[in-house]
Every structure is written in structure tokens, then in C-alpha cells.
Coordinates of C-alpha atoms in Angstrom, one line a residue:
X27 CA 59.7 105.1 22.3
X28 CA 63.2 105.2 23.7
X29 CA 62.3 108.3 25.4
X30 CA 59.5 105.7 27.1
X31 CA 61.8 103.6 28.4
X32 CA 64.0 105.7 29.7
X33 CA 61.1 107.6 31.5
X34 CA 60.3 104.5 33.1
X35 CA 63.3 103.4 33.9
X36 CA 64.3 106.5 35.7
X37 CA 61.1 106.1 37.4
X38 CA 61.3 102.4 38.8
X39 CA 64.5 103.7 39.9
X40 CA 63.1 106.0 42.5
X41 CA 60.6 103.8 43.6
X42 CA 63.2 101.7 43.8
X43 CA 65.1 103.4 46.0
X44 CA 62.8 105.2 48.1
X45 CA 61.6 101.9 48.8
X46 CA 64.8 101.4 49.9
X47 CA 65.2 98.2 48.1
X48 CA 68.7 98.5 47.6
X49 CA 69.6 99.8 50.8
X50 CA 72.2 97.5 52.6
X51 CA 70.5 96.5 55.7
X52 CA 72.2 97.0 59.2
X53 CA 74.1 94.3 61.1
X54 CA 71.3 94.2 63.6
X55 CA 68.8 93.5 61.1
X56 CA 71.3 90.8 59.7
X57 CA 72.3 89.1 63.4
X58 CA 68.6 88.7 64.3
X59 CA 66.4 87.9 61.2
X60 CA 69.0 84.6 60.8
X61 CA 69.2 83.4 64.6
X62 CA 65.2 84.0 64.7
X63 CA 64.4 82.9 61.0
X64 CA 62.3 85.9 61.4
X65 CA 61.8 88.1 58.5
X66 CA 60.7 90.8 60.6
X67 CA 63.6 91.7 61.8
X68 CA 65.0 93.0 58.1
X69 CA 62.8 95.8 58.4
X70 CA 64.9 96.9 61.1
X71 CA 65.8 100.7 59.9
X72 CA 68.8 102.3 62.3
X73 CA 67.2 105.9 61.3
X74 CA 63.9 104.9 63.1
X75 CA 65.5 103.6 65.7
X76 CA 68.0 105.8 66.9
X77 CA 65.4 108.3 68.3
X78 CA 63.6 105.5 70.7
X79 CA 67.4 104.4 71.8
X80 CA 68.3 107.9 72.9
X81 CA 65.5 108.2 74.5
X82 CA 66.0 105.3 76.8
X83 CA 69.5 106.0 77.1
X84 CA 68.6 109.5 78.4
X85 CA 66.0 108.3 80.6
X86 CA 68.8 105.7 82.9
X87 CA 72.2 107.2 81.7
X88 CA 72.5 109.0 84.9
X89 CA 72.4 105.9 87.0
X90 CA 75.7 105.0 85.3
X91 CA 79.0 106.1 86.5
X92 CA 80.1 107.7 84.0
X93 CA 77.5 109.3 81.6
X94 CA 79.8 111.0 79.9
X95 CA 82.1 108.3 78.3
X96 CA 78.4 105.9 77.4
X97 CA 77.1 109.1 75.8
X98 CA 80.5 109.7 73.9
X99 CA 80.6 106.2 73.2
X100 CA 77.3 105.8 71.6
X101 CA 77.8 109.2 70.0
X102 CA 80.8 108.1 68.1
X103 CA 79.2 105.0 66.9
X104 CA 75.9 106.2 66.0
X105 CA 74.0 105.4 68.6
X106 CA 73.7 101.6 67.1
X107 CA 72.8 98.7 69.4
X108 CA 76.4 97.1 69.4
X109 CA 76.1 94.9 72.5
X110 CA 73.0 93.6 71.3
X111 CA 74.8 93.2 67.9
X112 CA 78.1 91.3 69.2
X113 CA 77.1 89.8 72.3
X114 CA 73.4 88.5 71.9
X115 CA 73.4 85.6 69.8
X116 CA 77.2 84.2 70.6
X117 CA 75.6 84.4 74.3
X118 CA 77.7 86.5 76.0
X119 CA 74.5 88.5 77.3
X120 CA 73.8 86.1 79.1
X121 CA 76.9 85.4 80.6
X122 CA 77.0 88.9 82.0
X123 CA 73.5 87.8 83.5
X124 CA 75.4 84.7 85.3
X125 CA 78.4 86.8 85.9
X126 CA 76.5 89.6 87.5
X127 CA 73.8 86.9 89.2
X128 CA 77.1 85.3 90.7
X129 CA 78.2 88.7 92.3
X130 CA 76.2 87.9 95.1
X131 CA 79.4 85.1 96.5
X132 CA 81.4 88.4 96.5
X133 CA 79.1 90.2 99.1
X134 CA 76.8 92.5 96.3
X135 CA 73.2 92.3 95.4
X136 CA 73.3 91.9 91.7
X137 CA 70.1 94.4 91.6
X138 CA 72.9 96.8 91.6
X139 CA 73.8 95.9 88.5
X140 CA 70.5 95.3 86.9
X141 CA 70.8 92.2 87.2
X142 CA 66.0 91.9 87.2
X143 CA 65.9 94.6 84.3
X144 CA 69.0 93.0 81.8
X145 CA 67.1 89.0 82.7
X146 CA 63.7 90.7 81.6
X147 CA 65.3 92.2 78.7
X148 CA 67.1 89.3 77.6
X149 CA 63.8 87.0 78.0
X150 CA 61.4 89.7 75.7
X151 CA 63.9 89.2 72.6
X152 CA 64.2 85.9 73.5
X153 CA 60.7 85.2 73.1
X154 CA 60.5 86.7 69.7
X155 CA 56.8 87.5 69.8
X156 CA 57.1 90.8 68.2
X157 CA 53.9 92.0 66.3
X158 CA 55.9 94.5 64.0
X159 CA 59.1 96.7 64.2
X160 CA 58.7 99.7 66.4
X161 CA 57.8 96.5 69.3
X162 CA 61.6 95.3 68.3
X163 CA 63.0 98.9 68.2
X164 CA 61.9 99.2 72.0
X165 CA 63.1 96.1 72.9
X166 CA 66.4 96.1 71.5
X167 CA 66.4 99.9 73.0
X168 CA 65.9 98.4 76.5
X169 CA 68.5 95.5 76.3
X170 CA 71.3 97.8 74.8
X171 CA 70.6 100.1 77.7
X172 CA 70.4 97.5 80.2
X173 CA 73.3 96.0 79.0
X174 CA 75.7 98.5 78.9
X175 CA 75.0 100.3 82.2
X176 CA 75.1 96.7 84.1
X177 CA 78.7 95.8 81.9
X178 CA 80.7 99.4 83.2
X179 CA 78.8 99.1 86.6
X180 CA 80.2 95.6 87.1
X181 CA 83.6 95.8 86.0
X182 CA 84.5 99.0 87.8
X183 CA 82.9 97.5 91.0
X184 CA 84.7 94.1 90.8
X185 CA 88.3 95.7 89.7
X186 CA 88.2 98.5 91.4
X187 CA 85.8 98.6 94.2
X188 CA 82.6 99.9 95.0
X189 CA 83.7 102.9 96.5
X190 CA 86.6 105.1 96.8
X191 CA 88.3 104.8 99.9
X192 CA 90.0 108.1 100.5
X193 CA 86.5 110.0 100.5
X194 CA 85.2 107.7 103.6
X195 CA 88.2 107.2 105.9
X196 CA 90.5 109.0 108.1
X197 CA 94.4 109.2 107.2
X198 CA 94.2 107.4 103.7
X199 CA 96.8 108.4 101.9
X200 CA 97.2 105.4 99.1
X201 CA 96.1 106.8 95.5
X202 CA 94.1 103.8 94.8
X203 CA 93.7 102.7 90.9
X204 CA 90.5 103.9 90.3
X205 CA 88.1 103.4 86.9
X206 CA 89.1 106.1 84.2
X207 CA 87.4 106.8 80.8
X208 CA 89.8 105.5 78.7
X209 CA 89.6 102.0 81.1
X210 CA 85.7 102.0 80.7
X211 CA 85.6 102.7 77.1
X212 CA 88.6 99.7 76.3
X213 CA 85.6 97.6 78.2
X214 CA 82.9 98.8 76.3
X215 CA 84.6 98.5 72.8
X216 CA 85.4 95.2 74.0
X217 CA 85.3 92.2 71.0
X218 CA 85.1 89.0 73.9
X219 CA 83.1 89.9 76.4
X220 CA 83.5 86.5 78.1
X221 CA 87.3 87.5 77.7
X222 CA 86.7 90.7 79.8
X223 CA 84.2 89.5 82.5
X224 CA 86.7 87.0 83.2
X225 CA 89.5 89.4 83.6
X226 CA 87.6 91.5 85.6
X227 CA 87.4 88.8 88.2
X228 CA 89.4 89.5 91.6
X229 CA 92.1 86.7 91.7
X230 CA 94.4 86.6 94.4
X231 CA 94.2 83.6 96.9
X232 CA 93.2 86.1 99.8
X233 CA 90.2 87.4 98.2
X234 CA 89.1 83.9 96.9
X235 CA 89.6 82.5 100.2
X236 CA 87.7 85.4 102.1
X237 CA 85.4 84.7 99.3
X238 CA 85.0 81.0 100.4
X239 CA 84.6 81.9 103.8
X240 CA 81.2 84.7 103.2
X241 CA 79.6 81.5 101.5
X242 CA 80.6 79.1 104.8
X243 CA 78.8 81.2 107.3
X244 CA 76.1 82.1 105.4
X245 CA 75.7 78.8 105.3
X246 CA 76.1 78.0 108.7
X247 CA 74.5 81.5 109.8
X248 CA 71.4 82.0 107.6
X249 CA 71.5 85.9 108.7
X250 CA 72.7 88.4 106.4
X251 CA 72.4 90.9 108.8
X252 CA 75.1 89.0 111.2
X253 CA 78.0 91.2 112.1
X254 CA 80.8 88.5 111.2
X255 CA 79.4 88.6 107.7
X256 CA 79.0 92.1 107.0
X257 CA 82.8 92.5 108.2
X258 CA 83.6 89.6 105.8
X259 CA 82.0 92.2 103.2
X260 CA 83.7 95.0 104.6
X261 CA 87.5 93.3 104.1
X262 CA 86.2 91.5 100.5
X263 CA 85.7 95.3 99.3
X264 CA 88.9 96.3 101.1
X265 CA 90.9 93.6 99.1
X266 CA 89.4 94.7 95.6
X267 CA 90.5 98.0 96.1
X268 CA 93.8 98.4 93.6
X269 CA 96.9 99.3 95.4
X270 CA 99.7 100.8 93.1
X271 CA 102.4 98.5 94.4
X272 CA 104.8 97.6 91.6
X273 CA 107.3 95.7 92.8
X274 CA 107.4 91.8 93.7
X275 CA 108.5 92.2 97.2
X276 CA 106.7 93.9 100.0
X277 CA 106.6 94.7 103.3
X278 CA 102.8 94.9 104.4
X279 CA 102.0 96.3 107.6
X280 CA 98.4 95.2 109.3
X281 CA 97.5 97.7 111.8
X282 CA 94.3 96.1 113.1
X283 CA 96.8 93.0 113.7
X284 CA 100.0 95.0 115.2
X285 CA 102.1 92.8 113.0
X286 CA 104.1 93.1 109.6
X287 CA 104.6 90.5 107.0
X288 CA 107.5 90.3 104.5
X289 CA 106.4 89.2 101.1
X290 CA 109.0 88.2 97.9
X291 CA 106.3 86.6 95.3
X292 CA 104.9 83.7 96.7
X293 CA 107.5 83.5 99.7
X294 CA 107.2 85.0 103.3
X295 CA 110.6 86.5 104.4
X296 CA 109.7 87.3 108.0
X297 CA 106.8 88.1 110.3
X298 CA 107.3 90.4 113.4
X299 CA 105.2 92.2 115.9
X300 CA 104.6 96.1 115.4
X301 CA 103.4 98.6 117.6
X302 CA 100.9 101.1 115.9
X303 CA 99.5 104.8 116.3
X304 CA 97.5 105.2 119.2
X305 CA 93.5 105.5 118.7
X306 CA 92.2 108.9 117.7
X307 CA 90.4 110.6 121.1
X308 CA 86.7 109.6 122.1
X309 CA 84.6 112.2 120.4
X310 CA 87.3 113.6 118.3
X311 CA 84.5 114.9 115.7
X312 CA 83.0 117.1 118.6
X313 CA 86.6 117.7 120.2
X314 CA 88.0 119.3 116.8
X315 CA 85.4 122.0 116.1
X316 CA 85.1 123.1 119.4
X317 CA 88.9 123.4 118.7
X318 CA 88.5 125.7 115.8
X319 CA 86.3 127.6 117.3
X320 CA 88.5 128.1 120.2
X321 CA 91.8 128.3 118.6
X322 CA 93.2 126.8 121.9
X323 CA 95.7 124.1 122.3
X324 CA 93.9 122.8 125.3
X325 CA 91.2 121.7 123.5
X326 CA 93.1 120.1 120.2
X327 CA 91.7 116.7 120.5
X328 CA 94.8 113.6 120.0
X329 CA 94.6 111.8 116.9
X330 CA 97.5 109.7 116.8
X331 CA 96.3 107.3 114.2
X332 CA 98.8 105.6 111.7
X333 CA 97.7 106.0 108.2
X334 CA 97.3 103.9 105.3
X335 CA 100.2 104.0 102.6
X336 CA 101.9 103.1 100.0
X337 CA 105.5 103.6 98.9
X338 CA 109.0 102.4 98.7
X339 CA 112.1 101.6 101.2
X340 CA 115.0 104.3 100.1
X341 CA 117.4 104.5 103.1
X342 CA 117.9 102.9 106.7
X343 CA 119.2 105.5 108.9
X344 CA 121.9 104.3 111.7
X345 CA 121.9 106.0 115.8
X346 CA 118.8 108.0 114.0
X347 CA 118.5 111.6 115.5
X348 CA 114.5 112.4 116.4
X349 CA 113.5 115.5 114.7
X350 CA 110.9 115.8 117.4
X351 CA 107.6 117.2 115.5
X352 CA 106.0 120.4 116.8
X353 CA 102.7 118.5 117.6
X354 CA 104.6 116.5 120.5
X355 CA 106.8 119.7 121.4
X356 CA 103.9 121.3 122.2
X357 CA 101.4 118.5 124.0
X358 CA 104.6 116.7 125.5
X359 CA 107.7 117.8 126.0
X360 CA 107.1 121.7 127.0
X361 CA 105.2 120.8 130.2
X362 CA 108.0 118.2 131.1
X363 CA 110.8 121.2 130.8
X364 CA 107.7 122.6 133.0
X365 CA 108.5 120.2 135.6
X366 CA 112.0 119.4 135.3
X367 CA 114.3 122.3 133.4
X368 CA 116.9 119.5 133.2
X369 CA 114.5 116.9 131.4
X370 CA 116.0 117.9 128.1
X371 CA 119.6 117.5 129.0
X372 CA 118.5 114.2 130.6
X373 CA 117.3 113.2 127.2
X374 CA 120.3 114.0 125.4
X375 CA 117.7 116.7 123.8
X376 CA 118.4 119.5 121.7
X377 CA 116.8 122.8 121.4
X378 CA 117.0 124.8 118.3
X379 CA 115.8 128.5 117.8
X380 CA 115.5 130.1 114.2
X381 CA 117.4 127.2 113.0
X382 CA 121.1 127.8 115.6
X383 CA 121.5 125.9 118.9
X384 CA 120.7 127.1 122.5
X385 CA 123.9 126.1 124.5
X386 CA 122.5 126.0 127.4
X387 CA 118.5 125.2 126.9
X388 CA 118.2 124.1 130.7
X389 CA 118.3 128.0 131.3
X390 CA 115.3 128.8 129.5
X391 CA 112.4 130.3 131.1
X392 CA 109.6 128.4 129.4
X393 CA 106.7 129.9 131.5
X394 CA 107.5 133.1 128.8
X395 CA 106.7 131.3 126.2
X396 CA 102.5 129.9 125.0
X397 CA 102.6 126.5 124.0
X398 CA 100.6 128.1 121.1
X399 CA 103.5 130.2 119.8
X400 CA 106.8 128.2 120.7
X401 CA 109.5 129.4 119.2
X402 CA 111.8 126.4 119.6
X403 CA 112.5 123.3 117.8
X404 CA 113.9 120.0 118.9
X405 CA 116.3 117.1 117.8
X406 CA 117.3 114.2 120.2
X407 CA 120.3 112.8 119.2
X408 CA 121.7 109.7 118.7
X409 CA 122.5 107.1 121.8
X410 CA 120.6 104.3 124.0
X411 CA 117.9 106.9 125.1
X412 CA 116.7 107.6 121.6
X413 CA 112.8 107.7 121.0
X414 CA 113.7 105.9 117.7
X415 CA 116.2 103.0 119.0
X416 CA 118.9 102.5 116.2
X417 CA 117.3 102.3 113.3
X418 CA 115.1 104.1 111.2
X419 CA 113.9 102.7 108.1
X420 CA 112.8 105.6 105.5
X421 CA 110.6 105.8 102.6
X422 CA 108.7 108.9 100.8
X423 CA 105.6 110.0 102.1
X424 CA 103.6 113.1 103.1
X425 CA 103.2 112.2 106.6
X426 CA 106.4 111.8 107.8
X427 CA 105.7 108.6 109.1
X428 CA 108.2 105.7 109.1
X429 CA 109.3 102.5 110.5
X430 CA 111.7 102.7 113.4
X431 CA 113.6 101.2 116.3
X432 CA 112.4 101.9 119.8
X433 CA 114.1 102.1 123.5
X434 CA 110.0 100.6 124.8
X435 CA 110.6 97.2 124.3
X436 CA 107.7 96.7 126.7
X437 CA 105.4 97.6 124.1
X438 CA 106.2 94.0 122.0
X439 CA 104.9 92.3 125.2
X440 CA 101.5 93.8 125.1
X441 CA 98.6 92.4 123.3
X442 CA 97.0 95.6 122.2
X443 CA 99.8 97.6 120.3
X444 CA 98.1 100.9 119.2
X445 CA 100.8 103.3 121.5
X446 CA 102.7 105.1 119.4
X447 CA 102.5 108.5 117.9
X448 CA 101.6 107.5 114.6
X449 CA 105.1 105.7 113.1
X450 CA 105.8 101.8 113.2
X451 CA 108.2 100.4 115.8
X452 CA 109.0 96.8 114.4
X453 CA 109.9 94.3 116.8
X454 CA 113.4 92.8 115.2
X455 CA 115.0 95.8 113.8
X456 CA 118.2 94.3 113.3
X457 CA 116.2 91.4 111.2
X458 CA 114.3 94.1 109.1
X459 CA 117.9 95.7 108.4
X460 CA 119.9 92.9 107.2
X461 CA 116.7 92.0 104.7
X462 CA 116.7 95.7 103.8
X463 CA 120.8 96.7 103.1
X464 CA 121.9 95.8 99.6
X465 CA 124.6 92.7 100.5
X466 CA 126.2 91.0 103.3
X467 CA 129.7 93.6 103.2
X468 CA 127.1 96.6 104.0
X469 CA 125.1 94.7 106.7
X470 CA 128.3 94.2 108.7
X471 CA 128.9 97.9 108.4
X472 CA 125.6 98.6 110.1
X473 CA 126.6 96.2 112.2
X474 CA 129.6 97.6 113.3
X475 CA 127.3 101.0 113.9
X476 CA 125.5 99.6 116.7
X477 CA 128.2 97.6 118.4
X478 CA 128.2 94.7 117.0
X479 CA 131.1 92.5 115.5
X480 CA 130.7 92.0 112.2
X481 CA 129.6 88.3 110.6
X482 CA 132.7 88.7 108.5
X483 CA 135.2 87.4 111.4
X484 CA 138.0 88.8 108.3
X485 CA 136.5 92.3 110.1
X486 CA 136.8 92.0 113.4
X487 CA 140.6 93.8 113.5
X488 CA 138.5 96.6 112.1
X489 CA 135.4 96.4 114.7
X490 CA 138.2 96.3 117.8
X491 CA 139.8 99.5 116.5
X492 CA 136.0 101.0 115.9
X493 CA 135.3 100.1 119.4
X494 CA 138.3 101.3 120.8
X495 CA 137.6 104.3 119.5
X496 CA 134.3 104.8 121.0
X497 CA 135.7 104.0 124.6
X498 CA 138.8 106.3 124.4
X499 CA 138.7 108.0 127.3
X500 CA 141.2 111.0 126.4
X501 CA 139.0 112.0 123.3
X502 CA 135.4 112.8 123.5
X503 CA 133.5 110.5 120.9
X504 CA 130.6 112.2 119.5
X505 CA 128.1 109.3 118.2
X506 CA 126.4 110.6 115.1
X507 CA 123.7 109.1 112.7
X508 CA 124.6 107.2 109.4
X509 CA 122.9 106.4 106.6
X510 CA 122.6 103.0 104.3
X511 CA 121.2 102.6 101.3
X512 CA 118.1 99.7 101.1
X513 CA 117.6 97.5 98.3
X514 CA 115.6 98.6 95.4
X515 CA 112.4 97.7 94.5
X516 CA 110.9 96.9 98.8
X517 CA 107.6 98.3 98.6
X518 CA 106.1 98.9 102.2
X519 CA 102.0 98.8 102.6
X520 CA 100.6 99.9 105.3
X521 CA 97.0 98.4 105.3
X522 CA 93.9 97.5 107.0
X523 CA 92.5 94.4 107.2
X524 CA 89.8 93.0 109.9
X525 CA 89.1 89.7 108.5
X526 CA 90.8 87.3 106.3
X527 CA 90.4 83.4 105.8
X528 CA 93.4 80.7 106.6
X529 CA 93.4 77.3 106.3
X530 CA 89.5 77.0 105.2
X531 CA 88.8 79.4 108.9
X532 CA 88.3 83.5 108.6
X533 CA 89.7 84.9 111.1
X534 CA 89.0 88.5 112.8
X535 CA 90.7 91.1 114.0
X536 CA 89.2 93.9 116.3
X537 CA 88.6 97.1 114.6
X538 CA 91.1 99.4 116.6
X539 CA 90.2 102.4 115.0
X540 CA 86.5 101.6 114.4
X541 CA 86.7 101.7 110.3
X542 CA 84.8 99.3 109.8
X543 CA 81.0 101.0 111.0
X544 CA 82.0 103.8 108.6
X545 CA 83.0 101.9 105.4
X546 CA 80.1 99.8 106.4
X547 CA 77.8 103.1 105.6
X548 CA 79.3 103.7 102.6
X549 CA 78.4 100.1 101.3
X550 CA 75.9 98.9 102.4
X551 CA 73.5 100.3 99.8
X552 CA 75.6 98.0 97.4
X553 CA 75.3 94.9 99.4

């Protein structure tokens, strides 16, 4: 009899379990059969539904952008729904619904972001009309999928950007923060997604003023096709690309607008005029690969064009020397030797050959040499007639491009300021340095460089004799260049920017170098 018992025992057991009575159901099944009162929903089995998720997943992962970190993420969590787990009921599906619905006031169409497929989603589990279990396992499928691809889409696009910059344009040379797997998976293994929708949101008073201004004229304008607010796009993107500037206190350059603005946190230090790379040549494309093809010098088309950077002031230079670069040598100064042998002398130019000086360089006979092979180099030194003026103002960067002084003051006079071979000349040098310099004791040295007394009268015993020096007419005075250190922590930002709004009014700038028609391209699929 005992035998019996046990027997039967040991057999409910199985049924029992294979039953799976005593299985502990999943958090899904837990989440939805109490917000639904729906009993239904405890049948949920992950085991079953795992292959129908995959299947989904595999069918739209590629229209993420980044397969590879969903996949992994899924992977390591075993493929369970956990957006629809966490986020459904609380309602923060929904809220990336209305978040990505309201992406429209920053210039996207929110189909980009699935915004029709996640609303149809949401509205089928909603309705909780489910006839039996492999109906929920599709529809929880579809929302997890739905969900996650429109949560990485949306943040990376409203943090980062729709697209990466440096594949579209010319001469951009900023490493721009860009979306990273460990960034996407922090979003996706999120625990408030309210929390991170709202930090994903640009913030900074340009871009919600720009922002303001797309939704006043397409008010006034009823036209989304209108050129004023597809540039309004065009600058919103620009201003939600990440910059890695690190420091509180900037100096940010707006070619379009020939003008730089001093920034120290919420306070403007100074605004000057700046002249700016001249335009690349009309059909430059074309231009340049007849140029490789020829090899000829002739028919190397100008592109002059300042680029976009970002890095840090390290050192003003004092009575710079130009270390004139080869590209100028060759289009520039060899055909005025051409004309006048003594056009170097006049220029207080030097002329350097395997790294020593040529004496006399007003003796060479230049018709030997092919602008395509010069063997020459060429420094003009410091004075009045210097390309560069009396200042330079350095900072690292792989295009040798900096801010500068200039002997063309005419430039500051004209309207359109894109002249220069591709550095900045800034209108008030002598402002610019004593912002720059660490304190007031090094800013009267510079001073003192350029002939000027000092602001410290306590130094003017010390200018006199500096001065009196320079004018000595038994002793030849050689003027040479000196160097000051800058103030840590200036960042400089050279930028682009066509369109911005102040005081409640956008204003724009003309497109100088014509950017704007090719980042316009590159968005408008997203817009």
C-alpha cells in the first residue's frame, strides 16, 4: 500500500510539473495579466516566444544603427521583451510616442523613428482583444521591436545628429562626439525612460531659439519646401552636432558671418570682425581631376577655404615670421620674382635651400627652376610689411591654420570677408592679445614688443631704453619674433552657422561656401 502512494505521488509530480504548474511565471506574464485583469496573459511562456521575437527582430534589425549592440543586447538578456516589461504599463511607451511625435518642432518627420509602426503597436496591446497566446506573443514581438529601434534611433539623432558631418563636407576637421556602443547600450539598459528622453533633449538657448523660429514661419509660411525653412533645418542639425569643447571659455569663429565672438559661460568678452579663406574655385570638382590626370600645376584648381575646428589657444607669437607654405610659393610668389628679382628683398623675404640661407636670393635665376619642383623655401620676417601683422595667435591643429594680425587693414572695411588664404585675420589684435596673455605684467611686455608704452607708467623708464635701442643708429637692430604664453583653458571654434534666431527674429547669413545645398542632401531623407 505504501508502495501505492508513493507511485502516485511520484506520478502527480510529473504531471505536475510538466504541466508546469510550479513553474514561476515571467515578469511579462506578471506586468500584463494584473494591468489587463486578463488571465490570459499567465500563459505567457518566454520558451515559445523567443522564436517569434527573433524572428521579428531579424526581419527590421537592419534598419537600426547599430545591429550589432540590439542583437548583443537582446542576446545577453534572453531575448525577453524588457521595454515592453518596464516601460508599458508605467507609460513611458507612450511617452516615447509623444517624444518622438514632437520631433517634428526640431525639423524631423517622426516616421523616421517609427513613430506610425510603435502608435499601431502600442494601440493592438492596448486593446487587449487577444483570442489566445501566440496573438499576444506577436504582439508583444512587434512592440519590443518597434520600441527599441525608435528609442536608439531617436536619442542618437537628437544628441548627436542625424548625420556625421565630416563624411559630407569639405575641410571638417572637428572629431564630433558621435553615438558609441557602450552610449547606446547605457540607453537601452535604461531604468527611467522619461529620465533619458528628457536628457536626450538639445538644450542650449541657440537651439531652443532656432527651434522657436522653424515653428514661427511655418506658421507664417505654410510651405515646407520654403528655402528659409529648410536652412533653419540645416543650422538646427548643425547645432546638435557635439563639439568636444571642454572648457568654459571660447573663442568661436562664424565664417558665413566673417566675425568672432568671445564667450566665458554666459558672458560675451568681445565681438570683432574677421576676414576668412577665400571660396574654393567654380568647378573645383571638375578642376581637380583634370589635375590629377595632368599632374600640372597650371591646372591645380584654388581652394582656399578655412576649415572647421576645434582646439585650444597655447601661445601668441610677437613680430611673427611667415613660414610662407609651398602652395603660395608656388601659385604666388615664384611668378612675382618672375617679374621683379628684387620683390623678395622688397618684402623683407627670405629664401632658404635644403634648410641654409641664400645671401643673395635676388641673384637667382628662377626661369631654371619648374614651379613643380622648386627647391626653395621661404620665411618673411618680422617688421611692418609682414603678411601676418604682429601677432599670431597659435593653437594645435593639422592644418596649420591660425588666427593672425594682418598689414590689409582694407579687408575689415569690406562686407564680404572671404580673402584670405585660409587663416583668420581678427580685426583688434591687440584686444584679442590682452584677453589672451596670462596677467596685466605680461600684457605690457607684448606691449612693449610692438611699440607701445606699457599701461604700467612704473615701466615706462624701461620702454624709453627698449625704444632707444631700436633707433640706435650706430648698431644695427635686428627685430626678431617672441613668444607669450596664452591663458589656459581658451578654446577656439571655428564653426559654421547660416541661420540663428535673436530676440524672437532668425536671422541668415549667406552661404559663402555653398554648404548648405550639400548637407541639405544628406538630410533631407530625415526631414
Amino acid at each position: 500500500m505504501n508502495l501505492r502512494k508513493l507511485l502516485l505521488f511520484t506520478l502527480f509530480s510529473i504531471v505536475l510539473t510538466a504541466c508546469s504548474w510550479f513553474k514561476e511565471k515571467p515578469e511579462i506574464a506578471k506586468v500584463l495579466s494584473s494591468h489587463f485583469n486578463n488571465k490570459l496573459y499567465n500563459q505567457f511562456d518566454t520558451a515559445a516566444y523567443k522564436p517569434i521575437f527573433k524572428e521579428v527582430l531579424a526581419k527590421h534589425i537592419n534598419a537600426s544603427l547599430n545591429p550589432k549592440v540590439i542583437e548583443a543586447y537582446y542576446q545577453a538578456n534572453e531575448y525577453l521583451p524588457l521595454l515592453v516589461t518596464k516601460f508599458y504599463v508605467n507609460g513611458g511607451l507612450d511617452s516615447l510616442k509623444n517624444y518622438i511625435l514632437s520631433s517634428y518642432e526640431d525639423g524631423f518627420n517622426p516616421e523616421i523613428f517609427l513613430s506610425s509602426a510603435l502608435e499601431k503597436d502600442l494601440a493592438v496591446l492596448k486593446a487587449n482583444k487577444f483570442k489566445n497566446i501566440d496573438e499576444v506573443y506577436a504582439a508583444v514581438a512587434d512592440l519590443e521591436v518597434s520600441s527599441v529601434l525608435a528609442l536608439s534611433k531617436y536619442t542618437n539623432f537628437m544628441r548627436y545628429g542625424a548625420i556625421n558631418p565630416a563624411n559630407f563636407l569639405n575641410r571638417y576637421y572637428i572629431k564630433n562626439l558621435r553615438p558609441d556602443s557602450a552610449k547606446m547600450d547605457s540607453v537601452l539598459n535604461t531604468t527611467d525612460l522619461v529620465a533619458e528622453l528628457k536628457k536626450s533633449q538639445p538644450a542650449a538657448p541657440a537651439y531652443l531659439a532656432l527651434k522657436k523660429g522653424l515653428a514661427l514661419y511655418r506658421d507664417s509660411l505654410k510651405n515646407e519646401d520654403n528655402e528659409a525653412i529648410k536652412t533653419i533645418k540645416i543650422n538646427l542639425e548643425r547645432m546638435r552636432w557635439q563639439l568636444p569643447v571642454n572648457t568654459s571659455e571660447a573663442v568661436w569663429v562664424n565664417i558665413p558671418d566673417f566675425r568672432l565672438t568671445w564667450i566665458k559661460g554666459a558672458d560675451t568678452l568681445t565681438s570683432m570682425k574677421v576676414c576668412v579663406g577665400e571660396k574654393r574655385e567654380a568647378g573645383y570638382a571638375d578642376k581637380m581631376k583634370a589635375y590629377l590626370k595632368s599632374g600640372k600645376l597650371d591646372d591645380k584648381p584654388k581652394n582656399h577655404e578655412t576649415p572647421q575646428l576645434v582646439s585650444v589657444f597655447n601661445s601668441i607669437q610677437v613680430n611673427p615670421i611667415w613660414n610662407i607654405p609651398a602652395s603660395i610659393a608656388k601659385s604666388e610668389i615664384y611668378w612675382m620674382v618672375m617679374k621683379n628679382p628684387a620683390y623678395l628683398s622688397n618684402n623683407n623675404i627670405k629664401v632658404y635651400q635644403n634648410g641654409k640661407l641664400i645671401d643673395e636670393p635676388d641673384t637667382i635665376q628662377w626661369d631654371k627652376y619648374p614651379r613643380e619642383k622648386l627647391p626653395f623655401s621661404f620665411k618673411q620676417g618680422s617688421g611692418d610689411g609682414n603678411a601676418l601683422g604682429k601677432f599670431k595667435f597659435v593653437f594645435d591643429n593639422s592644418s596649420s591654420i591660425y588666427l593672425h594680425d594682418t598689414n590689409a587693414k582694407y579687408g575689415f572695411s569690406l562686407s564680404k570677408r572671404a580673402i584670405s588664404h585660409g587663416c583668420i585675420r581678427v580685426e583688434d589684435p591687440l584686444k584679442f592679445a590682452q584677453l589672451l596673455v596670462n596677467n596685466d605684467k605680461e600684457y605690457d611686455k607684448l606691449r612693449m614688443e610692438v611699440d607701445l608704452p606699457p599701461v604700467d607708467t612704473a615701466k615706462t623708464e624701461l620702454f624709453k631704453t627698449k625704444m632707444a635701442k631700436k633707433t640706435d643708429t650706430l648698431n644695427t637692430f635686428q627685430l626678431k619674433p617672441t613668444w607669450f604664453a596664452t591663458r589656459k583653458g581658451v578654446a577656439v571654434v571655428v564653426s559654421y552657422f547660416t541661420a540663428w534666431a535673436h530676440n524672437n527674429k532668425v536671422e541668415f547669413i549667406p552661404d559663402v561656401y555653398e554648404y548648405d545645398p550639400i548637407l541639405w542632401e544628406a538630410l533631407k531623407r530625415y526631414m
